[in-house]
CSV table of C-alpha atoms and ligand atoms in Angstrom, one decimal:
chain,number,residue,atom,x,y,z
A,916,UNK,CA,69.5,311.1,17.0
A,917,UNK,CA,67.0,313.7,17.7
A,918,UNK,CA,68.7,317.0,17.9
A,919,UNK,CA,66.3,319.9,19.3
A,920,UNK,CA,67.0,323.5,20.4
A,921,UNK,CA,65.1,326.8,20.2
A,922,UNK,CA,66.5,330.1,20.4
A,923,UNK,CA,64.1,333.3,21.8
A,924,UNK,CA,62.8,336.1,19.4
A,925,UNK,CA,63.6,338.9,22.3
A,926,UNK,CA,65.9,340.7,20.0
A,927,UNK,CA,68.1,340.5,16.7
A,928,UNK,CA,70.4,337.6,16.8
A,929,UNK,CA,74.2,338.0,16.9
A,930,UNK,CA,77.1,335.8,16.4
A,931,UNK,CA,76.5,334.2,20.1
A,932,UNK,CA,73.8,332.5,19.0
A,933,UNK,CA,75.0,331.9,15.4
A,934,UNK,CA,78.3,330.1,17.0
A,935,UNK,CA,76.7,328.9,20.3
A,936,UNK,CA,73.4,327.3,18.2
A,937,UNK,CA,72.5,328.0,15.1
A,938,UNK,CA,75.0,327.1,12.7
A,939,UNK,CA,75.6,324.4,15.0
A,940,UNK,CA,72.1,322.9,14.4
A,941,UNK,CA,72.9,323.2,10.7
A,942,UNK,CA,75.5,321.1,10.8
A,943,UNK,CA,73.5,318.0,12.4
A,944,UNK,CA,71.2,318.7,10.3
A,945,UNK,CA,73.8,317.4,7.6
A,946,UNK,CA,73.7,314.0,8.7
A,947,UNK,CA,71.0,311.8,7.7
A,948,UNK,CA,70.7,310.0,11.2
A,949,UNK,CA,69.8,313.2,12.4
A,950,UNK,CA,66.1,314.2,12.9
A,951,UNK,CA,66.2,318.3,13.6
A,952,UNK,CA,63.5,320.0,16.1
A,953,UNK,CA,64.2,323.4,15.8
A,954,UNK,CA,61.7,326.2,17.3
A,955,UNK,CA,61.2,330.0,18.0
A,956,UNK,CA,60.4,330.4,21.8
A,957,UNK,CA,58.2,333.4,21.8
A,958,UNK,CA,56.4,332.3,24.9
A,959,UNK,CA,59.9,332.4,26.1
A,960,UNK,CA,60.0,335.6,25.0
A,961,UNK,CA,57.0,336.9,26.5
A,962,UNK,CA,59.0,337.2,29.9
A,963,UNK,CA,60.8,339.9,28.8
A,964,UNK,CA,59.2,341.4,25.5
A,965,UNK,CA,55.9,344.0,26.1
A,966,UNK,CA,54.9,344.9,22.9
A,967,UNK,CA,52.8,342.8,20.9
A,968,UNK,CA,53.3,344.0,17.5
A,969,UNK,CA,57.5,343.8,18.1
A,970,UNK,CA,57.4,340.2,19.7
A,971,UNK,CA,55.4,339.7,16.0
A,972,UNK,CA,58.2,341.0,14.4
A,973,UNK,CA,60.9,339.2,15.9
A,974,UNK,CA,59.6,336.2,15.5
A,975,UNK,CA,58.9,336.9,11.9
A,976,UNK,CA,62.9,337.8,11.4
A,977,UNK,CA,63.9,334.9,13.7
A,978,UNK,CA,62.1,332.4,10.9
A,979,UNK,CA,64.2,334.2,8.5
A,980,UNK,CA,67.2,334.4,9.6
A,981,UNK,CA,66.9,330.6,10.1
A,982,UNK,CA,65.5,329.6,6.9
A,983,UNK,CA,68.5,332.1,5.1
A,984,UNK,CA,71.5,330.4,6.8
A,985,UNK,CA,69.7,326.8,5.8
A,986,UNK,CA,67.2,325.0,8.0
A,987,UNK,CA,65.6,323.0,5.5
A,988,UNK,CA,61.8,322.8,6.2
A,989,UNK,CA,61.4,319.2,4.5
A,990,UNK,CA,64.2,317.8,6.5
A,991,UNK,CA,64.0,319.4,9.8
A,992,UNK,CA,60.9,320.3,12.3
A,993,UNK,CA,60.9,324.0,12.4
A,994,UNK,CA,58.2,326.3,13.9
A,995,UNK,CA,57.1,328.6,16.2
A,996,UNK,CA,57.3,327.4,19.8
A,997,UNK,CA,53.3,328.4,20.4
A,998,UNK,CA,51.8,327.1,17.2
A,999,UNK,CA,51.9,323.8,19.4
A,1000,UNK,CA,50.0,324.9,23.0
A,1001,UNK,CA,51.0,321.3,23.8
A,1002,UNK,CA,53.6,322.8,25.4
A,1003,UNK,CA,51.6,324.9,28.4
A,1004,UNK,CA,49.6,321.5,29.5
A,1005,UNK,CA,52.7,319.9,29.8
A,1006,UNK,CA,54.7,322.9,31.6
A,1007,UNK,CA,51.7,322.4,34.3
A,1008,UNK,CA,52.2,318.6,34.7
A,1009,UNK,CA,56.0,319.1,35.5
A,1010,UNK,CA,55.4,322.0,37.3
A,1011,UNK,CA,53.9,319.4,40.4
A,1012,UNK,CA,57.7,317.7,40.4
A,1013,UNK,CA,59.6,320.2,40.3
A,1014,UNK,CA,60.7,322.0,43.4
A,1015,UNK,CA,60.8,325.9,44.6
A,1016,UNK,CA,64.1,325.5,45.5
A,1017,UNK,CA,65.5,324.1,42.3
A,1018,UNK,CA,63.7,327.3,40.4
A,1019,UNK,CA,65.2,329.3,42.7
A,1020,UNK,CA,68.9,328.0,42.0
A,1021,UNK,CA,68.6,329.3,38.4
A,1022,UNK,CA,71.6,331.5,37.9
A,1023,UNK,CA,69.4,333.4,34.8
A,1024,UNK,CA,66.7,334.2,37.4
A,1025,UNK,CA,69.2,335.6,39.6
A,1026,UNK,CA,70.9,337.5,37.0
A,1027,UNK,CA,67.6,339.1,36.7
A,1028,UNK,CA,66.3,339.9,39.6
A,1029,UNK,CA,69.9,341.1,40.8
A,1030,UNK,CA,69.7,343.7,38.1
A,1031,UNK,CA,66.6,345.1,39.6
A,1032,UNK,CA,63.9,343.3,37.8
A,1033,UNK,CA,60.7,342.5,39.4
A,1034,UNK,CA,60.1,339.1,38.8
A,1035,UNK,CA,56.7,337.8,37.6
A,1036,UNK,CA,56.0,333.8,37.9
A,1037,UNK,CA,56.6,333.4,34.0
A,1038,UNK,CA,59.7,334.1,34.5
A,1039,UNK,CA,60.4,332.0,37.7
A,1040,UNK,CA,58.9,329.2,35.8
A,1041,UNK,CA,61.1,329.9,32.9
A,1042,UNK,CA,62.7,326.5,32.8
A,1043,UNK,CA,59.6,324.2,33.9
A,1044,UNK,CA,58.5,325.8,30.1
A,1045,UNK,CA,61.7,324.7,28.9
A,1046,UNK,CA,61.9,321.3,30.1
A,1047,UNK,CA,58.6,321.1,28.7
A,1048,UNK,CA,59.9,322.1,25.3
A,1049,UNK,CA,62.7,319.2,25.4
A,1050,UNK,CA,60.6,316.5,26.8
A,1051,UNK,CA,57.1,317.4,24.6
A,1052,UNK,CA,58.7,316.6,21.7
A,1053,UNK,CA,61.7,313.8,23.0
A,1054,UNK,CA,64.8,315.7,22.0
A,1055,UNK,CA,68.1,313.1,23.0
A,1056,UNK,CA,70.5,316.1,22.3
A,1057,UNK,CA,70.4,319.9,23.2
A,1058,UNK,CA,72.9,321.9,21.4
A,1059,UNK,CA,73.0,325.4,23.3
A,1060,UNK,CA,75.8,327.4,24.4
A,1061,UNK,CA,76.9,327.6,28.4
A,1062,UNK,CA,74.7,330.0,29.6
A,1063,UNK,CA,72.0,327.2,29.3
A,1064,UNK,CA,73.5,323.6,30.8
A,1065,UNK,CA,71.8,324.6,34.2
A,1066,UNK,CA,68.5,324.9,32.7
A,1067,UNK,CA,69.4,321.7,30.8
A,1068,UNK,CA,70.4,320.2,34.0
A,1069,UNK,CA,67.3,320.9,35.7
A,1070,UNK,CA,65.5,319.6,33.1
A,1071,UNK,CA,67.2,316.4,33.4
A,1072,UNK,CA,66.4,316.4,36.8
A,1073,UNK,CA,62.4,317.4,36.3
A,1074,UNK,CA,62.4,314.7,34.0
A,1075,UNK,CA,63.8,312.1,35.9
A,1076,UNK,CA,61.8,313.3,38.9
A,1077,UNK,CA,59.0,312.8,36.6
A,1078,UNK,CA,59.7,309.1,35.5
A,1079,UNK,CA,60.4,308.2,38.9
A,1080,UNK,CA,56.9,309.0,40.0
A,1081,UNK,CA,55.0,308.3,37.7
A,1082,UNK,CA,56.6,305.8,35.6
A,1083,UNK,CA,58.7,305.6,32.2
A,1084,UNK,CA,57.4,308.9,30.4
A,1085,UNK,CA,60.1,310.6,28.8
A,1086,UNK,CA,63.6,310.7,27.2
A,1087,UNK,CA,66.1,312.2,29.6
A,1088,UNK,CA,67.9,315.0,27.3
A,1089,UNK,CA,71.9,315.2,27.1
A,1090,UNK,CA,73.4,318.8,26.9
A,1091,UNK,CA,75.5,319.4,24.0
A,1092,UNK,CA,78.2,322.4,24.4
A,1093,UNK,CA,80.9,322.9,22.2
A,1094,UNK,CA,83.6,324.3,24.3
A,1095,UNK,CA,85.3,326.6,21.6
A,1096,UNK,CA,82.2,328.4,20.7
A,1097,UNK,CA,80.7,328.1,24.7
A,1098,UNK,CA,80.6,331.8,25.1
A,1099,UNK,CA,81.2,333.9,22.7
A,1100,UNK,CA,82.4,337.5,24.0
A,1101,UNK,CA,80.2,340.6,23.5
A,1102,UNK,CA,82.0,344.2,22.3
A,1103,UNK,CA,82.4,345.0,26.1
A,1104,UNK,CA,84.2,341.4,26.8
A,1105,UNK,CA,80.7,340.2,29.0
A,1106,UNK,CA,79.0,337.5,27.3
A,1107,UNK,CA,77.2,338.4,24.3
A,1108,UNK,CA,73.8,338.5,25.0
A,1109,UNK,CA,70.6,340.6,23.4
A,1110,UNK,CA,69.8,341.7,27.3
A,1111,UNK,CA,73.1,343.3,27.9
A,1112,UNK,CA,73.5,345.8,24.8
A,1113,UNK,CA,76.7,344.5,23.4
A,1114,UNK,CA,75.9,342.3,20.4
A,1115,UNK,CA,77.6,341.7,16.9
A,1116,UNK,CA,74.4,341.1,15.2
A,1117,UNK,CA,74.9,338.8,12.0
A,1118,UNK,CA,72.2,341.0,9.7
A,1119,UNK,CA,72.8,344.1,10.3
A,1120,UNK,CA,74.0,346.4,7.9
A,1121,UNK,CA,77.2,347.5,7.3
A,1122,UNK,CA,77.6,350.5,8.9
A,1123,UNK,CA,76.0,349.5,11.7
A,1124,UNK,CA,78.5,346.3,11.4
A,1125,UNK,CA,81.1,348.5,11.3
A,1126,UNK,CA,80.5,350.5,14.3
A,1127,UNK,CA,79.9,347.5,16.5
A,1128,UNK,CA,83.3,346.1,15.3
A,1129,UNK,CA,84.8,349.3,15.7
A,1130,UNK,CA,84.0,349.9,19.2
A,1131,UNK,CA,85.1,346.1,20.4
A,1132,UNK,CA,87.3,347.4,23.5
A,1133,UNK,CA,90.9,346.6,23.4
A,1134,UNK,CA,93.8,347.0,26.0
A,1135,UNK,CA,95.5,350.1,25.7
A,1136,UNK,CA,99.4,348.2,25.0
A,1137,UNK,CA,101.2,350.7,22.6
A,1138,UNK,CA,101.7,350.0,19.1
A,1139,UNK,CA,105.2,348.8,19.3
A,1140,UNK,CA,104.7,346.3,22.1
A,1141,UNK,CA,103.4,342.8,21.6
A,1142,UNK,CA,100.0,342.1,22.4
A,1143,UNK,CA,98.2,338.9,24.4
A,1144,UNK,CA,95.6,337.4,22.1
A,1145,UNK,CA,94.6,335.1,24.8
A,1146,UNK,CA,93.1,338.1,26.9
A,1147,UNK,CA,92.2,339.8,23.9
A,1148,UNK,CA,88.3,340.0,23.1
A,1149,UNK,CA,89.0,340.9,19.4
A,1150,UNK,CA,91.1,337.9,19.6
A,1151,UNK,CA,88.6,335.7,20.7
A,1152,UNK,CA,86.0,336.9,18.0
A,1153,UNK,CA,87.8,337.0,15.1
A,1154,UNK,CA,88.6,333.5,16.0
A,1155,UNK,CA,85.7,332.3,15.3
A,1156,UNK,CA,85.9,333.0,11.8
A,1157,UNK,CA,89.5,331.4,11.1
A,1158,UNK,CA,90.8,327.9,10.6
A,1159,UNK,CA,93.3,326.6,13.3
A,1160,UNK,CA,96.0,327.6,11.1
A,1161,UNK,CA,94.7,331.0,10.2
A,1162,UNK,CA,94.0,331.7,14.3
A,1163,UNK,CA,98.1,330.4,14.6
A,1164,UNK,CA,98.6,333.4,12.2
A,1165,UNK,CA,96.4,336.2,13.5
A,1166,UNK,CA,98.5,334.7,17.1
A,1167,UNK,CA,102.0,335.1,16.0
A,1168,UNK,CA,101.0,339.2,14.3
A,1169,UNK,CA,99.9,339.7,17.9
A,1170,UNK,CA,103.0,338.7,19.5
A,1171,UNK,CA,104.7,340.6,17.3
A,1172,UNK,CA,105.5,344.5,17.7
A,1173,UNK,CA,103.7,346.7,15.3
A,1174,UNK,CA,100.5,345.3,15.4
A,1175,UNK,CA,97.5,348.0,15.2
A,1176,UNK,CA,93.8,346.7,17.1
A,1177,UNK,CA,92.3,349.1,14.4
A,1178,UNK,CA,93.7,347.7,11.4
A,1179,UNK,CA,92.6,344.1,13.0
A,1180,UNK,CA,89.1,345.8,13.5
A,1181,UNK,CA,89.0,346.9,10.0
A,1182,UNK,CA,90.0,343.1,8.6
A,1183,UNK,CA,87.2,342.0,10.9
A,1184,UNK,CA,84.2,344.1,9.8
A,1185,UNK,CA,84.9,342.4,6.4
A,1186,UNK,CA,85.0,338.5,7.3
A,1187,UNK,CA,81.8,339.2,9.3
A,1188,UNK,CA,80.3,340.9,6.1
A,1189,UNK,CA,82.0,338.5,3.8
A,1190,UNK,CA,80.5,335.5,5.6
A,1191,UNK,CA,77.3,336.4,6.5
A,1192,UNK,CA,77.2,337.5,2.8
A,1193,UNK,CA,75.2,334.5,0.9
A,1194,UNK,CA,73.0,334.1,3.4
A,1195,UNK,CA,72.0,338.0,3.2
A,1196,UNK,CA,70.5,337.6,-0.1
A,1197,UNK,CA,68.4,334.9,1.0
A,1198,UNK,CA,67.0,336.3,3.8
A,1199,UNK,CA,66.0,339.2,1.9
A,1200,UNK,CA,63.7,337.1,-0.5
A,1201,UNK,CA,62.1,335.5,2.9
A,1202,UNK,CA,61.4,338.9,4.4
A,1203,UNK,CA,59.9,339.7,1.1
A,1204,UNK,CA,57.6,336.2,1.2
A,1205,UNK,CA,56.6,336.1,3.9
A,1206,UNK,CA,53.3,333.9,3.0
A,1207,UNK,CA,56.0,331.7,2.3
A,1208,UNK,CA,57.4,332.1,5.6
A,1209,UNK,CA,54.1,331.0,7.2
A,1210,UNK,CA,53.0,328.1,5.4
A,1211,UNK,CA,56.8,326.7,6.3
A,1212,UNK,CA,55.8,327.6,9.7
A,1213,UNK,CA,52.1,326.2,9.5
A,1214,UNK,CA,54.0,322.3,7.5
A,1215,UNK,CA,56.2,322.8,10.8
A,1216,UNK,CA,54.1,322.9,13.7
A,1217,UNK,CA,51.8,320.1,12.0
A,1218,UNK,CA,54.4,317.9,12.4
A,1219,UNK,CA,55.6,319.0,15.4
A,1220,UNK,CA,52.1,318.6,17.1
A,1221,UNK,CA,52.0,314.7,15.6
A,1222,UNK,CA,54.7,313.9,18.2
A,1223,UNK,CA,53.4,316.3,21.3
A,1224,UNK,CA,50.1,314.8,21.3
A,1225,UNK,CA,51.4,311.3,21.8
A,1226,UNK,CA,53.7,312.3,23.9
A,1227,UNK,CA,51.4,314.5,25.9
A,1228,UNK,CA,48.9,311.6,25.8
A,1229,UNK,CA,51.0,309.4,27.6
A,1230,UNK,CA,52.6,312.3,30.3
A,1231,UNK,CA,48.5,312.7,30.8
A,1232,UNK,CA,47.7,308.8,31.6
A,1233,UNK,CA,50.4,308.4,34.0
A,1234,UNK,CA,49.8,311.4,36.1
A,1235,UNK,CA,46.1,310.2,35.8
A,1236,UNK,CA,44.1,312.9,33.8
A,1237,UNK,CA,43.1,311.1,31.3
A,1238,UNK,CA,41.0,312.3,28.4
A,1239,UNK,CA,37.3,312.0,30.1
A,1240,UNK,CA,35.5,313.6,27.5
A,1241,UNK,CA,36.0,311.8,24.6
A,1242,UNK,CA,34.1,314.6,22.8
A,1243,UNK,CA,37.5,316.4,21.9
A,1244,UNK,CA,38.8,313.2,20.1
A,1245,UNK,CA,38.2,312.7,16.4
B,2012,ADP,P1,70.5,335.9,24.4
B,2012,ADP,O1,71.4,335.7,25.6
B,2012,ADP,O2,71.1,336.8,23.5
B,2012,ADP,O3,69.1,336.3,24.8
B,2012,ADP,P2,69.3,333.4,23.8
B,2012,ADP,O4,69.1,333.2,25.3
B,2012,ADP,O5,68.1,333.6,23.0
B,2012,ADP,O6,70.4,334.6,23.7
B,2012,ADP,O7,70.2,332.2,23.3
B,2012,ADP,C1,69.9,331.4,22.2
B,2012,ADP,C2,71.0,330.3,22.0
B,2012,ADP,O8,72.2,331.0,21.7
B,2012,ADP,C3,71.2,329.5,23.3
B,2012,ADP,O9,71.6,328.2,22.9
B,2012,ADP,C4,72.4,330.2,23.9
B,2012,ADP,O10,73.1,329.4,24.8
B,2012,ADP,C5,73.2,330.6,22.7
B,2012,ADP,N1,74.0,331.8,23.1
B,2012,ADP,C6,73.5,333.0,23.4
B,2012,ADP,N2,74.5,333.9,23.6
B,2012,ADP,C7,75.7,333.2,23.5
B,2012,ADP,C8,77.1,333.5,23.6
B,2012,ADP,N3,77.5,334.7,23.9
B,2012,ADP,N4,77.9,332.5,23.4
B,2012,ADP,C9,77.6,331.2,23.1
B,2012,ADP,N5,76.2,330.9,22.9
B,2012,ADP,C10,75.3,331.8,23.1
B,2013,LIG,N1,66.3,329.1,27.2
B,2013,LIG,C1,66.8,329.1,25.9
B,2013,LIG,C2,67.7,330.3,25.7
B,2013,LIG,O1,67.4,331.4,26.3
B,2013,LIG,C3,65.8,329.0,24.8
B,2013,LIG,C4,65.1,327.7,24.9
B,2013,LIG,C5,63.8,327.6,25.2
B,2013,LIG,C6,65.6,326.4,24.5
B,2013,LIG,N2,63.4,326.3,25.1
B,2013,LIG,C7,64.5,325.5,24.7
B,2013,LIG,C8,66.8,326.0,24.2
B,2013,LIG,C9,64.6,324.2,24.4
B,2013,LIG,C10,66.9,324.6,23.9
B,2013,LIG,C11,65.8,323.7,24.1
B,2013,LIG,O2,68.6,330.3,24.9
């Protein structure tokens, strides 16, 4: 199975994207019938990130943070979304099937614009560059978290719009959402999201860690009552951490009297730290390599480009733009 996802370097990443993705894609990665494409967006990004030198940056630590919690280069297909400008010829060829109204559907662009920001066509076309992503390089399954199964939906839909007009072209993608880890809460109880201000992030140091944790808001039931996990946002994170029979645990001290949010806070700052622990040390020697960093990068995109030229080849021929000047062919 070909398992593809890319996550955007637009900020730090936080345990949203480490439950919703990341360690997700790790795990296929485990199985041998699995071929990984896994990819830094930072055109993606550009809709929302100004400053050149940070969008740099952020990719760089996004590479990191990958590589440190165990995407293996020799196994997987890892690289930076625009080492393979592939991708914007094909965003234009599905652009022509894909309708104004569908783009104007997407919940994300309405997010946006509903909290007062002026929209620019990269961001409008935000999901035609997404499709292309899945389709350029035939991914069969999508692991993401909730917030994106519309944009995988329309996807599907440009691609089948796609083969219906023009012919057999590409793989129609399936969604893949894990429902326990579908939206991980943010310290305010909103989804946890870079844009909104209230991540956990999963490298950042421990005061920092701490403070996040700390200010995780919480009901205001007295100390000597019982408390409901199941509306509980500590709950729900500190969940993600435990085994079923751990959660059943952390349940029952809940629904008994006595039962402090703060000391829960304080057990929770160290199972974040604890577990996010040998992967710290790694990503410290890639942030120190980071020549290293970029040939893994450079072997990634090589391979990566193998399958988008075909691909794109035959996306090309059935629109009918062929390749006229055969100049640019070796
Ligand atoms: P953000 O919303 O922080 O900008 P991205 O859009 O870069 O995050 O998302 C990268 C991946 O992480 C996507 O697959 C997305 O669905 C997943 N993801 C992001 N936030 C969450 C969350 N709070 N819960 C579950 N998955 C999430
Ligand atoms: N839109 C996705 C997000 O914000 C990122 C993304 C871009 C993506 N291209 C993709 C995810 C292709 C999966 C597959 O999270």
């Amino acid at each position: 199975m070909r398992v593809l996802s890319g996550i955007q370097p637009s900020g730090a990443l936080h345990l949203g994207n480490y439950f919703g993705m990341m360690r997700r894609m790790i795990q296929y990665q485990a199985d041998p019938n699995n071929t990984l494409f896994c990819f830094i967006v930072n055109f993606h990004a550009l809709t929302t990130v100004f400053d050149a030198e940070l969008l740099r940056r952020r990719t760089f630590e996004a590479a990191c943070d990958f590589l440190a919690l165990g995407i293996d280069p020799e196994r997987s297909v890892f690289w930076v979304q625009s080492d393979v400008p592939e991708v914007t010829e094909l965003t234009w060829l599905l652009s022509n099937v894909t309708s104004v109204g569908l783009l104007e559907r997407a919940h994300s662009y309405k997010d946006k614009i509903s909290k007062g920001i002026t929209p620019n066509h990269g961001l409008f076309s935000y999901p035609v560059l997404m499709a292309a992503d899945i389709l350029l390089y035939e991914g069969e399954l999508v692991p993401v978290g909730k917030d994106q199964k519309q944009h995988l939906e329309m996807t599907r839909d440009i691609a089948i719009r796609f083969n219906t007009t023009y012919g057999e072209t590409f793989v129609v993608p399936e969604p893949d959402i894990a429902e326990d880890v579908a939206v991980v809460p943010g310290i305010d109880g909103q989804k946890m999201s870079k844009s909104y201000g209230n991540t956990i992030d999963i490298f950042s140091d421990y005061e920092t860690l701490r403070s996040r944790v700390m200010s995780i808001v919480t009901d205001s039931t007295p100390v000597h009552e019982p408390k409901n996990p199941d509306k509980c946002t500590l709950f729900a994170i500190y969940s993600l951490f435990l085994s079923p029979e751990e959660r059943a645990e952390l349940r029952e001290r809940y629904l008994r009297p006595g039962l402090k949010y703060s000391d829960v806070k304080k057990e929770l700052v160290e199972v974040i730290w604890n577990h996010f622990a040998p992967y710290r040390e790694k990503r410290q020697y890639y942030l120190n390599h980071p020549d290293e960093v970029f040939d893994i990068l450079r072997m990634g995109a090589k391979k990566a480009r193998q399958v988008a030229t075909t691909v794109l080849e035959r996306a090309r021929r059935n629109v009918g733009v062929d390749y006229w000047n055969f100049a640019y062919r070796d």
